[in-house]
Amino acid sequence: MKKIHYKLIFSVLEILSSKNSLTRADICDHLKISKAYLSQIISNRYLIKNQIFSKRIKKWQKMQQLH
């Protein structure tokens, strides 16, 4: 399995945010990656968001315990 690089994730996100009419096939052709790899990148995007969100919740909980 290929290692996913953050630069590639951000380039996919940039393409997705800039043009709404692109299909996954267009993105795969543009980045020269497979559809399965693109799906893995997109799912990792959600994992990254969830990790950031859970860190914020933990920080908030610590702050509440201190007060």
PDB file of N, CA and C in Angstrom:
ATOM      1  N   MET A   1       0.845  -1.186   0.000  1.00  0.00           N
ATOM      2  CA  MET A   1       0.000   0.000   0.000  1.00  0.00           C
ATOM      3  C   MET A   1       0.886   1.243   0.000  1.00  0.00           C
ATOM      4  N   LYS A   2       0.508   2.216  -0.781  1.00  0.00           N
ATOM      5  CA  LYS A   2       1.292   3.438  -0.874  1.00  0.00           C
ATOM      6  C   LYS A   2       1.126   4.276   0.383  1.00  0.00           C
ATOM      7  N   LYS A   3       2.191   4.993   0.716  1.00  0.00           N
ATOM      8  CA  LYS A   3       2.098   5.920   1.840  1.00  0.00           C
ATOM      9  C   LYS A   3       1.448   7.206   1.331  1.00  0.00           C
ATOM     10  N   ILE A   4       0.473   7.682   2.069  1.00  0.00           N
ATOM     11  CA  ILE A   4      -0.240   8.891   1.642  1.00  0.00           C
ATOM     12  C   ILE A   4       0.512  10.119   2.140  1.00  0.00           C
ATOM     13  N   HIS A   5       0.803  11.017   1.238  1.00  0.00           N
ATOM     14  CA  HIS A   5       1.513  12.243   1.579  1.00  0.00           C
ATOM     15  C   HIS A   5       0.514  13.383   1.717  1.00  0.00           C
ATOM     16  N   TYR A   6       0.758  14.245   2.687  1.00  0.00           N
ATOM     17  CA  TYR A   6      -0.159  15.354   2.937  1.00  0.00           C
ATOM     18  C   TYR A   6      -0.244  16.303   1.752  1.00  0.00           C
ATOM     19  N   LYS A   7       0.844  16.499   1.031  1.00  0.00           N
ATOM     20  CA  LYS A   7       0.799  17.386  -0.139  1.00  0.00           C
ATOM     21  C   LYS A   7      -0.191  16.865  -1.171  1.00  0.00           C
ATOM     22  N   LEU A   8      -0.212  15.559  -1.352  1.00  0.00           N
ATOM     23  CA  LEU A   8      -1.148  14.965  -2.307  1.00  0.00           C
ATOM     24  C   LEU A   8      -2.579  15.134  -1.829  1.00  0.00           C
ATOM     25  N   ILE A   9      -2.804  14.953  -0.531  1.00  0.00           N
ATOM     26  CA  ILE A   9      -4.140  15.155   0.036  1.00  0.00           C
ATOM     27  C   ILE A   9      -4.596  16.584  -0.200  1.00  0.00           C
ATOM     28  N   PHE A  10      -3.714  17.546   0.071  1.00  0.00           N
ATOM     29  CA  PHE A  10      -4.095  18.942  -0.094  1.00  0.00           C
ATOM     30  C   PHE A  10      -4.307  19.301  -1.560  1.00  0.00           C
ATOM     31  N   SER A  11      -3.553  18.690  -2.467  1.00  0.00           N
ATOM     32  CA  SER A  11      -3.790  18.975  -3.884  1.00  0.00           C
ATOM     33  C   SER A  11      -5.141  18.420  -4.332  1.00  0.00           C
ATOM     34  N   VAL A  12      -5.524  17.255  -3.814  1.00  0.00           N
ATOM     35  CA  VAL A  12      -6.850  16.712  -4.123  1.00  0.00           C
ATOM     36  C   VAL A  12      -7.929  17.633  -3.577  1.00  0.00           C
ATOM     37  N   LEU A  13      -7.759  18.092  -2.340  1.00  0.00           N
ATOM     38  CA  LEU A  13      -8.748  18.990  -1.743  1.00  0.00           C
ATOM     39  C   LEU A  13      -8.849  20.292  -2.517  1.00  0.00           C
ATOM     40  N   GLU A  14      -7.718  20.790  -2.984  1.00  0.00           N
ATOM     41  CA  GLU A  14      -7.716  22.028  -3.764  1.00  0.00           C
ATOM     42  C   GLU A  14      -8.483  21.842  -5.068  1.00  0.00           C
ATOM     43  N   ILE A  15      -8.261  20.728  -5.729  1.00  0.00           N
ATOM     44  CA  ILE A  15      -8.980  20.446  -6.978  1.00  0.00           C
ATOM     45  C   ILE A  15     -10.471  20.302  -6.709  1.00  0.00           C
ATOM     46  N   LEU A  16     -10.816  19.581  -5.640  1.00  0.00           N
ATOM     47  CA  LEU A  16     -12.228  19.375  -5.318  1.00  0.00           C
ATOM     48  C   LEU A  16     -12.929  20.682  -4.979  1.00  0.00           C
ATOM     49  N   SER A  17     -12.218  21.582  -4.297  1.00  0.00           N
ATOM     50  CA  SER A  17     -12.853  22.831  -3.891  1.00  0.00           C
ATOM     51  C   SER A  17     -12.934  23.839  -5.029  1.00  0.00           C
ATOM     52  N   SER A  18     -12.042  23.730  -6.004  1.00  0.00           N
ATOM     53  CA  SER A  18     -12.025  24.732  -7.071  1.00  0.00           C
ATOM     54  C   SER A  18     -13.051  24.462  -8.171  1.00  0.00           C
ATOM     55  N   LYS A  19     -13.335  23.193  -8.440  1.00  0.00           N
ATOM     56  CA  LYS A  19     -14.253  22.874  -9.535  1.00  0.00           C
ATOM     57  C   LYS A  19     -15.248  21.823  -9.077  1.00  0.00           C
ATOM     58  N   ASN A  20     -16.521  22.165  -9.146  1.00  0.00           N
ATOM     59  CA  ASN A  20     -17.566  21.240  -8.701  1.00  0.00           C
ATOM     60  C   ASN A  20     -17.932  20.205  -9.752  1.00  0.00           C
ATOM     61  N   SER A  21     -17.613  20.472 -11.004  1.00  0.00           N
ATOM     62  CA  SER A  21     -18.060  19.581 -12.072  1.00  0.00           C
ATOM     63  C   SER A  21     -17.082  18.445 -12.372  1.00  0.00           C
ATOM     64  N   LEU A  22     -15.985  18.370 -11.641  1.00  0.00           N
ATOM     65  CA  LEU A  22     -15.018  17.302 -11.886  1.00  0.00           C
ATOM     66  C   LEU A  22     -15.516  15.972 -11.345  1.00  0.00           C
ATOM     67  N   THR A  23     -15.222  14.932 -12.063  1.00  0.00           N
ATOM     68  CA  THR A  23     -15.526  13.589 -11.574  1.00  0.00           C
ATOM     69  C   THR A  23     -14.260  13.008 -10.946  1.00  0.00           C
ATOM     70  N   ARG A  24     -14.423  11.892 -10.267  1.00  0.00           N
ATOM     71  CA  ARG A  24     -13.252  11.235  -9.682  1.00  0.00           C
ATOM     72  C   ARG A  24     -12.271  10.806 -10.767  1.00  0.00           C
ATOM     73  N   ALA A  25     -12.799  10.409 -11.913  1.00  0.00           N
ATOM     74  CA  ALA A  25     -11.927   9.999 -13.020  1.00  0.00           C
ATOM     75  C   ALA A  25     -11.072  11.170 -13.499  1.00  0.00           C
ATOM     76  N   ASP A  26     -11.667  12.374 -13.564  1.00  0.00           N
ATOM     77  CA  ASP A  26     -10.910  13.565 -13.959  1.00  0.00           C
ATOM     78  C   ASP A  26      -9.782  13.845 -12.978  1.00  0.00           C
ATOM     79  N   ILE A  27     -10.096  13.725 -11.699  1.00  0.00           N
ATOM     80  CA  ILE A  27      -9.085  13.979 -10.671  1.00  0.00           C
ATOM     81  C   ILE A  27      -7.972  12.940 -10.757  1.00  0.00           C
ATOM     82  N   CYS A  28      -8.349  11.683 -10.945  1.00  0.00           N
ATOM     83  CA  CYS A  28      -7.352  10.610 -11.057  1.00  0.00           C
ATOM     84  C   CYS A  28      -6.448  10.828 -12.264  1.00  0.00           C
ATOM     85  N   ASP A  29      -7.031  11.243 -13.371  1.00  0.00           N
ATOM     86  CA  ASP A  29      -6.229  11.521 -14.565  1.00  0.00           C
ATOM     87  C   ASP A  29      -5.286  12.690 -14.327  1.00  0.00           C
ATOM     88  N   HIS A  30      -5.781  13.725 -13.660  1.00  0.00           N
ATOM     89  CA  HIS A  30      -4.980  14.916 -13.405  1.00  0.00           C
ATOM     90  C   HIS A  30      -3.794  14.602 -12.494  1.00  0.00           C
ATOM     91  N   LEU A  31      -4.038  13.817 -11.440  1.00  0.00           N
ATOM     92  CA  LEU A  31      -2.981  13.499 -10.476  1.00  0.00           C
ATOM     93  C   LEU A  31      -2.224  12.220 -10.816  1.00  0.00           C
ATOM     94  N   LYS A  32      -2.707  11.499 -11.829  1.00  0.00           N
ATOM     95  CA  LYS A  32      -2.105  10.232 -12.249  1.00  0.00           C
ATOM     96  C   LYS A  32      -2.077   9.218 -11.102  1.00  0.00           C
ATOM     97  N   ILE A  33      -3.248   9.022 -10.488  1.00  0.00           N
ATOM     98  CA  ILE A  33      -3.407   8.042  -9.413  1.00  0.00           C
ATOM     99  C   ILE A  33      -4.625   7.176  -9.718  1.00  0.00           C
ATOM    100  N   SER A  34      -4.747   6.059  -9.002  1.00  0.00           N
ATOM    101  CA  SER A  34      -5.891   5.167  -9.225  1.00  0.00           C
ATOM    102  C   SER A  34      -7.106   5.655  -8.439  1.00  0.00           C
ATOM    103  N   LYS A  35      -8.282   5.168  -8.826  1.00  0.00           N
ATOM    104  CA  LYS A  35      -9.516   5.552  -8.125  1.00  0.00           C
ATOM    105  C   LYS A  35      -9.516   5.047  -6.686  1.00  0.00           C
ATOM    106  N   ALA A  36      -8.958   3.863  -6.468  1.00  0.00           N
ATOM    107  CA  ALA A  36      -8.893   3.316  -5.106  1.00  0.00           C
ATOM    108  C   ALA A  36      -8.005   4.183  -4.224  1.00  0.00           C
ATOM    109  N   TYR A  37      -6.904   4.657  -4.782  1.00  0.00           N
ATOM    110  CA  TYR A  37      -5.991   5.521  -4.027  1.00  0.00           C
ATOM    111  C   TYR A  37      -6.660   6.855  -3.708  1.00  0.00           C
ATOM    112  N   LEU A  38      -7.426   7.380  -4.648  1.00  0.00           N
ATOM    113  CA  LEU A  38      -8.166   8.618  -4.409  1.00  0.00           C
ATOM    114  C   LEU A  38      -9.188   8.428  -3.291  1.00  0.00           C
ATOM    115  N   SER A  39      -9.877   7.316  -3.292  1.00  0.00           N
ATOM    116  CA  SER A  39     -10.844   7.035  -2.226  1.00  0.00           C
ATOM    117  C   SER A  39     -10.156   6.961  -0.873  1.00  0.00           C
ATOM    118  N   GLN A  40      -8.970   6.383  -0.859  1.00  0.00           N
ATOM    119  CA  GLN A  40      -8.204   6.292   0.382  1.00  0.00           C
ATOM    120  C   GLN A  40      -7.805   7.686   0.870  1.00  0.00           C
ATOM    121  N   ILE A  41      -7.412   8.550  -0.049  1.00  0.00           N
ATOM    122  CA  ILE A  41      -7.043   9.923   0.314  1.00  0.00           C
ATOM    123  C   ILE A  41      -8.247  10.657   0.890  1.00  0.00           C
ATOM    124  N   ILE A  42      -9.396  10.517   0.245  1.00  0.00           N
ATOM    125  CA  ILE A  42     -10.603  11.209   0.710  1.00  0.00           C
ATOM    126  C   ILE A  42     -11.019  10.697   2.081  1.00  0.00           C
ATOM    127  N   SER A  43     -10.931   9.396   2.309  1.00  0.00           N
ATOM    128  CA  SER A  43     -11.292   8.865   3.630  1.00  0.00           C
ATOM    129  C   SER A  43     -10.301   9.331   4.682  1.00  0.00           C
ATOM    130  N   ASN A  44      -9.027   9.459   4.321  1.00  0.00           N
ATOM    131  CA  ASN A  44      -8.041   9.971   5.273  1.00  0.00           C
ATOM    132  C   ASN A  44      -8.298  11.430   5.600  1.00  0.00           C
ATOM    133  N   ARG A  45      -8.838  12.173   4.666  1.00  0.00           N
ATOM    134  CA  ARG A  45      -9.193  13.569   4.929  1.00  0.00           C
ATOM    135  C   ARG A  45     -10.188  13.642   6.084  1.00  0.00           C
ATOM    136  N   TYR A  46     -11.182  12.750   6.073  1.00  0.00           N
ATOM    137  CA  TYR A  46     -12.163  12.735   7.151  1.00  0.00           C
ATOM    138  C   TYR A  46     -11.537  12.278   8.457  1.00  0.00           C
ATOM    139  N   LEU A  47     -10.594  11.338   8.389  1.00  0.00           N
ATOM    140  CA  LEU A  47      -9.901  10.898   9.599  1.00  0.00           C
ATOM    141  C   LEU A  47      -9.097  12.039  10.203  1.00  0.00           C
ATOM    142  N   ILE A  48      -8.423  12.805   9.345  1.00  0.00           N
ATOM    143  CA  ILE A  48      -7.634  13.942   9.827  1.00  0.00           C
ATOM    144  C   ILE A  48      -8.543  14.965  10.492  1.00  0.00           C
ATOM    145  N   LYS A  49      -9.674  15.273   9.871  1.00  0.00           N
ATOM    146  CA  LYS A  49     -10.621  16.224  10.461  1.00  0.00           C
ATOM    147  C   LYS A  49     -11.109  15.728  11.815  1.00  0.00           C
ATOM    148  N   ASN A  50     -11.420  14.433  11.912  1.00  0.00           N
ATOM    149  CA  ASN A  50     -11.913  13.877  13.172  1.00  0.00           C
ATOM    150  C   ASN A  50     -10.847  13.919  14.253  1.00  0.00           C
ATOM    151  N   GLN A  51      -9.590  13.688  13.890  1.00  0.00           N
ATOM    152  CA  GLN A  51      -8.507  13.753  14.865  1.00  0.00           C
ATOM    153  C   GLN A  51      -8.355  15.171  15.395  1.00  0.00           C
ATOM    154  N   ILE A  52      -8.405  16.144  14.508  1.00  0.00           N
ATOM    155  CA  ILE A  52      -8.286  17.547  14.926  1.00  0.00           C
ATOM    156  C   ILE A  52      -9.451  17.914  15.834  1.00  0.00           C
ATOM    157  N   PHE A  53     -10.650  17.488  15.461  1.00  0.00           N
ATOM    158  CA  PHE A  53     -11.835  17.800  16.250  1.00  0.00           C
ATOM    159  C   PHE A  53     -11.761  17.153  17.627  1.00  0.00           C
ATOM    160  N   SER A  54     -11.305  15.895  17.696  1.00  0.00           N
ATOM    161  CA  SER A  54     -11.226  15.215  18.991  1.00  0.00           C
ATOM    162  C   SER A  54     -10.162  15.858  19.874  1.00  0.00           C
ATOM    163  N   LYS A  55      -9.079  16.364  19.280  1.00  0.00           N
ATOM    164  CA  LYS A  55      -8.059  17.072  20.064  1.00  0.00           C
ATOM    165  C   LYS A  55      -8.643  18.344  20.661  1.00  0.00           C
ATOM    166  N   ARG A  56      -9.454  19.054  19.890  1.00  0.00           N
ATOM    167  CA  ARG A  56     -10.080  20.281  20.400  1.00  0.00           C
ATOM    168  C   ARG A  56     -11.032  19.967  21.546  1.00  0.00           C
ATOM    169  N   ILE A  57     -11.779  18.881  21.427  1.00  0.00           N
ATOM    170  CA  ILE A  57     -12.702  18.491  22.499  1.00  0.00           C
ATOM    171  C   ILE A  57     -11.923  18.156  23.767  1.00  0.00           C
ATOM    172  N   LYS A  58     -10.830  17.422  23.612  1.00  0.00           N
ATOM    173  CA  LYS A  58     -10.017  17.063  24.780  1.00  0.00           C
ATOM    174  C   LYS A  58      -9.443  18.305  25.449  1.00  0.00           C
ATOM    175  N   LYS A  59      -8.981  19.276  24.652  1.00  0.00           N
ATOM    176  CA  LYS A  59      -8.465  20.528  25.215  1.00  0.00           C
ATOM    177  C   LYS A  59      -9.566  21.259  25.978  1.00  0.00           C
ATOM    178  N   TRP A  60     -10.756  21.294  25.389  1.00  0.00           N
ATOM    179  CA  TRP A  60     -11.876  21.978  26.025  1.00  0.00           C
ATOM    180  C   TRP A  60     -12.235  21.294  27.340  1.00  0.00           C
ATOM    181  N   GLN A  61     -12.216  19.955  27.352  1.00  0.00           N
ATOM    182  CA  GLN A  61     -12.534  19.214  28.573  1.00  0.00           C
ATOM    183  C   GLN A  61     -11.503  19.491  29.663  1.00  0.00           C
ATOM    184  N   LYS A  62     -10.235  19.585  29.288  1.00  0.00           N
ATOM    185  CA  LYS A  62      -9.190  19.905  30.266  1.00  0.00           C
ATOM    186  C   LYS A  62      -9.405  21.299  30.838  1.00  0.00           C
ATOM    187  N   MET A  63      -9.768  22.233  29.976  1.00  0.00           N
ATOM    188  CA  MET A  63     -10.014  23.606  30.438  1.00  0.00           C
ATOM    189  C   MET A  63     -11.197  23.643  31.397  1.00  0.00           C
ATOM    190  N   GLN A  64     -12.220  22.860  31.126  1.00  0.00           N
ATOM    191  CA  GLN A  64     -13.389  22.814  32.000  1.00  0.00           C
ATOM    192  C   GLN A  64     -13.037  22.218  33.356  1.00  0.00           C
ATOM    193  N   GLN A  65     -12.147  21.248  33.380  1.00  0.00           N
ATOM    194  CA  GLN A  65     -11.742  20.629  34.635  1.00  0.00           C
ATOM    195  C   GLN A  65     -10.925  21.595  35.484  1.00  0.00           C
ATOM    196  N   LEU A  66     -10.166  22.466  34.842  1.00  0.00           N
ATOM    197  CA  LEU A  66      -9.346  23.426  35.577  1.00  0.00           C
ATOM    198  C   LEU A  66     -10.196  24.508  36.232  1.00  0.00           C
ATOM    199  N   HIS A  67     -11.335  24.816  35.647  1.00  0.00           N
ATOM    200  CA  HIS A  67     -12.195  25.885  36.184  1.00  0.00           C
ATOM    201  C   HIS A  67     -13.093  25.348  37.189  1.00  0.00           C
TER     202      HIS A  67
END
